[in-house]
Amino acid sequence: MMENLYAERFCTFDENFKRVKEEIAEAAFSSGRKPEEISLLAATKTVPVEVINHGIESGLSLIGENRVQEFLEKYEALNLQQCQCQFIGTLQTNKVKYLIGKVSCIQSVSSLKLAEEISRLSQKAGLVTRVLVEVNVGREESKSGVLPEALEELLWQLSLLPGIQVQGLMAIPPASDDKSKLRAYFSSMFQYYVDIRAKKIDNIFMNCLSMGMSSDFKEAIQCGATMVRVGSFLFGRRAY
Ligand SMILES: *Cc1c(COP(=O)(O)O)cnc(C)c1O
């Protein structure tokens, strides 16, 4: 019999998956929330399809890829009957065409130009693509995302595009060991999320607040995240 090349990775995943679910539940309870309010997206960059499909069989219902090329190489082999795949990486306008109809949400919309292209190609395909708007909450030059003060105007513009539907916000705050700094960023995001929702802009929904990764998803949940994106905690450290 052939030995499964991935047996060890499957096993690591199973243990980690259980722990992540437990920690999500603890973080939810500790802040008076229900674990069901928080979805877990597995960030699968660099993870082989065999391991991702094992994760899906074990109950993952949401995965996210970062790079268009890598996503396309994996796409046909992914078992997406029971699982949605979203795009979570920085996206160039000229690559949008590879994603339309294949991903259930694009989390990284940060400009009108990108949104217009997603809308145009979605309409051409007879679809409406769900998107999140990425906010550069730490005002970092190296990061994409719209600056907080430009968020509302961008949303008004996006509300007019027929081929997209904004479902919420996404952020990647500056990495920090200082939990209070992280909490401040996550809390700002939650405040934008609540403020925008109160404005009731047509075609703009605030159903999803995607923030928190392996090292900080508990803080993100305590500050109001409805989706956390976890990679290395589930799959082990990435080997590039
Ligand atoms: C890689 C990645 C994650 C997960 O990061 P980990 O620290 O491995 O959990 C989350 N979000 C985005 C956008 C990513 O690229």
PDB file of N, CA, C and O in Angstrom, residues 10-26 40 58 60 217 233-234:
ATOM      1  N   PHE A  10      -2.059  16.021   7.585  1.00  0.00           N
ATOM      2  CA  PHE A  10      -3.488  15.850   7.878  1.00  0.00           C
ATOM      3  C   PHE A  10      -3.692  15.857   9.392  1.00  0.00           C
ATOM      4  O   PHE A  10      -4.596  16.485   9.929  1.00  0.00           O
ATOM      5  N   CYS A  11      -2.805  15.110  10.055  1.00  0.00           N
ATOM      6  CA  CYS A  11      -2.894  14.960  11.499  1.00  0.00           C
ATOM      7  C   CYS A  11      -2.692  16.304  12.203  1.00  0.00           C
ATOM      8  O   CYS A  11      -3.451  16.679  13.099  1.00  0.00           O
ATOM      9  N   THR A  12      -1.665  17.048  11.770  1.00  0.00           N
ATOM     10  CA  THR A  12      -1.416  18.388  12.320  1.00  0.00           C
ATOM     11  C   THR A  12      -2.643  19.269  12.114  1.00  0.00           C
ATOM     12  O   THR A  12      -3.085  19.973  13.019  1.00  0.00           O
ATOM     13  N   PHE A  13      -3.186  19.204  10.906  1.00  0.00           N
ATOM     14  CA  PHE A  13      -4.367  20.023  10.626  1.00  0.00           C
ATOM     15  C   PHE A  13      -5.505  19.672  11.582  1.00  0.00           C
ATOM     16  O   PHE A  13      -6.134  20.559  12.171  1.00  0.00           O
ATOM     17  N   ASP A  14      -5.778  18.386  11.745  1.00  0.00           N
ATOM     18  CA  ASP A  14      -6.917  17.974  12.581  1.00  0.00           C
ATOM     19  C   ASP A  14      -6.783  18.512  14.001  1.00  0.00           C
ATOM     20  O   ASP A  14      -7.742  19.035  14.575  1.00  0.00           O
ATOM     21  N   GLU A  15      -5.564  18.395  14.558  1.00  0.00           N
ATOM     22  CA  GLU A  15      -5.352  18.901  15.924  1.00  0.00           C
ATOM     23  C   GLU A  15      -5.528  20.421  15.975  1.00  0.00           C
ATOM     24  O   GLU A  15      -6.172  20.952  16.879  1.00  0.00           O
ATOM     25  N   ASN A  16      -4.918  21.105  15.001  1.00  0.00           N
ATOM     26  CA  ASN A  16      -4.983  22.567  15.001  1.00  0.00           C
ATOM     27  C   ASN A  16      -6.398  23.083  14.761  1.00  0.00           C
ATOM     28  O   ASN A  16      -6.817  24.082  15.351  1.00  0.00           O
ATOM     29  N   PHE A  17      -7.120  22.408  13.896  1.00  0.00           N
ATOM     30  CA  PHE A  17      -8.491  22.811  13.558  1.00  0.00           C
ATOM     31  C   PHE A  17      -9.351  22.773  14.824  1.00  0.00           C
ATOM     32  O   PHE A  17     -10.104  23.697  15.118  1.00  0.00           O
ATOM     33  N   LYS A  18      -9.160  21.709  15.602  1.00  0.00           N
ATOM     34  CA  LYS A  18      -9.916  21.559  16.847  1.00  0.00           C
ATOM     35  C   LYS A  18      -9.572  22.708  17.805  1.00  0.00           C
ATOM     36  O   LYS A  18     -10.447  23.337  18.384  1.00  0.00           O
ATOM     37  N   ARG A  19      -8.260  22.997  17.920  1.00  0.00           N
ATOM     38  CA  ARG A  19      -7.828  24.072  18.831  1.00  0.00           C
ATOM     39  C   ARG A  19      -8.352  25.431  18.394  1.00  0.00           C
ATOM     40  O   ARG A  19      -8.789  26.244  19.211  1.00  0.00           O
ATOM     41  N   VAL A  20      -8.272  25.697  17.080  1.00  0.00           N
ATOM     42  CA  VAL A  20      -8.740  26.999  16.587  1.00  0.00           C
ATOM     43  C   VAL A  20     -10.229  27.164  16.884  1.00  0.00           C
ATOM     44  O   VAL A  20     -10.662  28.212  17.363  1.00  0.00           O
ATOM     45  N   LYS A  21     -11.013  26.101  16.647  1.00  0.00           N
ATOM     46  CA  LYS A  21     -12.448  26.196  16.925  1.00  0.00           C
ATOM     47  C   LYS A  21     -12.707  26.443  18.409  1.00  0.00           C
ATOM     48  O   LYS A  21     -13.574  27.234  18.773  1.00  0.00           O
ATOM     49  N   GLU A  22     -11.921  25.773  19.261  1.00  0.00           N
ATOM     50  CA  GLU A  22     -12.071  25.987  20.708  1.00  0.00           C
ATOM     51  C   GLU A  22     -11.731  27.427  21.078  1.00  0.00           C
ATOM     52  O   GLU A  22     -12.436  28.067  21.864  1.00  0.00           O
ATOM     53  N   GLU A  23     -10.647  27.941  20.504  1.00  0.00           N
ATOM     54  CA  GLU A  23     -10.234  29.308  20.848  1.00  0.00           C
ATOM     55  C   GLU A  23     -11.212  30.357  20.321  1.00  0.00           C
ATOM     56  O   GLU A  23     -11.424  31.391  20.952  1.00  0.00           O
ATOM     57  N   ILE A  24     -11.796  30.084  19.160  1.00  0.00           N
ATOM     58  CA  ILE A  24     -12.830  30.998  18.643  1.00  0.00           C
ATOM     59  C   ILE A  24     -14.003  31.026  19.614  1.00  0.00           C
ATOM     60  O   ILE A  24     -14.516  32.094  19.973  1.00  0.00           O
ATOM     61  N   ALA A  25     -14.399  29.835  20.074  1.00  0.00           N
ATOM     62  CA  ALA A  25     -15.532  29.761  21.001  1.00  0.00           C
ATOM     63  C   ALA A  25     -15.212  30.487  22.308  1.00  0.00           C
ATOM     64  O   ALA A  25     -16.034  31.269  22.815  1.00  0.00           O
ATOM     65  N   GLU A  26     -14.018  30.270  22.836  1.00  0.00           N
ATOM     66  CA  GLU A  26     -13.620  30.950  24.087  1.00  0.00           C
ATOM     67  C   GLU A  26     -13.638  32.460  23.928  1.00  0.00           C
ATOM     68  O   GLU A  26     -14.125  33.188  24.799  1.00  0.00           O
ATOM     69  N   LEU A  40     -14.926  31.061  10.254  1.00  0.00           N
ATOM     70  CA  LEU A  40     -13.498  30.790  10.133  1.00  0.00           C
ATOM     71  C   LEU A  40     -13.165  30.601   8.656  1.00  0.00           C
ATOM     72  O   LEU A  40     -13.699  29.712   8.003  1.00  0.00           O
ATOM     73  N   SER A  58     -12.888  17.551   6.539  1.00  0.00           N
ATOM     74  CA  SER A  58     -12.994  17.600   8.008  1.00  0.00           C
ATOM     75  C   SER A  58     -13.920  18.718   8.481  1.00  0.00           C
ATOM     76  O   SER A  58     -14.096  18.896   9.677  1.00  0.00           O
ATOM     77  N   LEU A  60     -14.007  22.266   7.013  1.00  0.00           N
ATOM     78  CA  LEU A  60     -13.773  23.670   6.618  1.00  0.00           C
ATOM     79  C   LEU A  60     -14.838  24.067   5.600  1.00  0.00           C
ATOM     80  O   LEU A  60     -15.081  23.327   4.654  1.00  0.00           O
ATOM     81  N   PHE A 217      -6.429  36.536  16.309  1.00  0.00           N
ATOM     82  CA  PHE A 217      -7.864  36.394  16.022  1.00  0.00           C
ATOM     83  C   PHE A 217      -8.734  36.489  17.282  1.00  0.00           C
ATOM     84  O   PHE A 217      -9.893  36.902  17.206  1.00  0.00           O
ATOM     85  N   PHE A 233      -1.714  28.862  11.908  1.00  0.00           N
ATOM     86  CA  PHE A 233      -2.211  28.159  13.092  1.00  0.00           C
ATOM     87  C   PHE A 233      -2.924  26.858  12.683  1.00  0.00           C
ATOM     88  O   PHE A 233      -2.908  25.865  13.413  1.00  0.00           O
ATOM     89  N   LEU A 234      -3.508  26.841  11.495  1.00  0.00           N
ATOM     90  CA  LEU A 234      -4.194  25.628  11.031  1.00  0.00           C
ATOM     91  C   LEU A 234      -3.254  24.662  10.320  1.00  0.00           C
ATOM     92  O   LEU A 234      -3.319  23.452  10.517  1.00  0.00           O
TER      93      LEU A 234
END
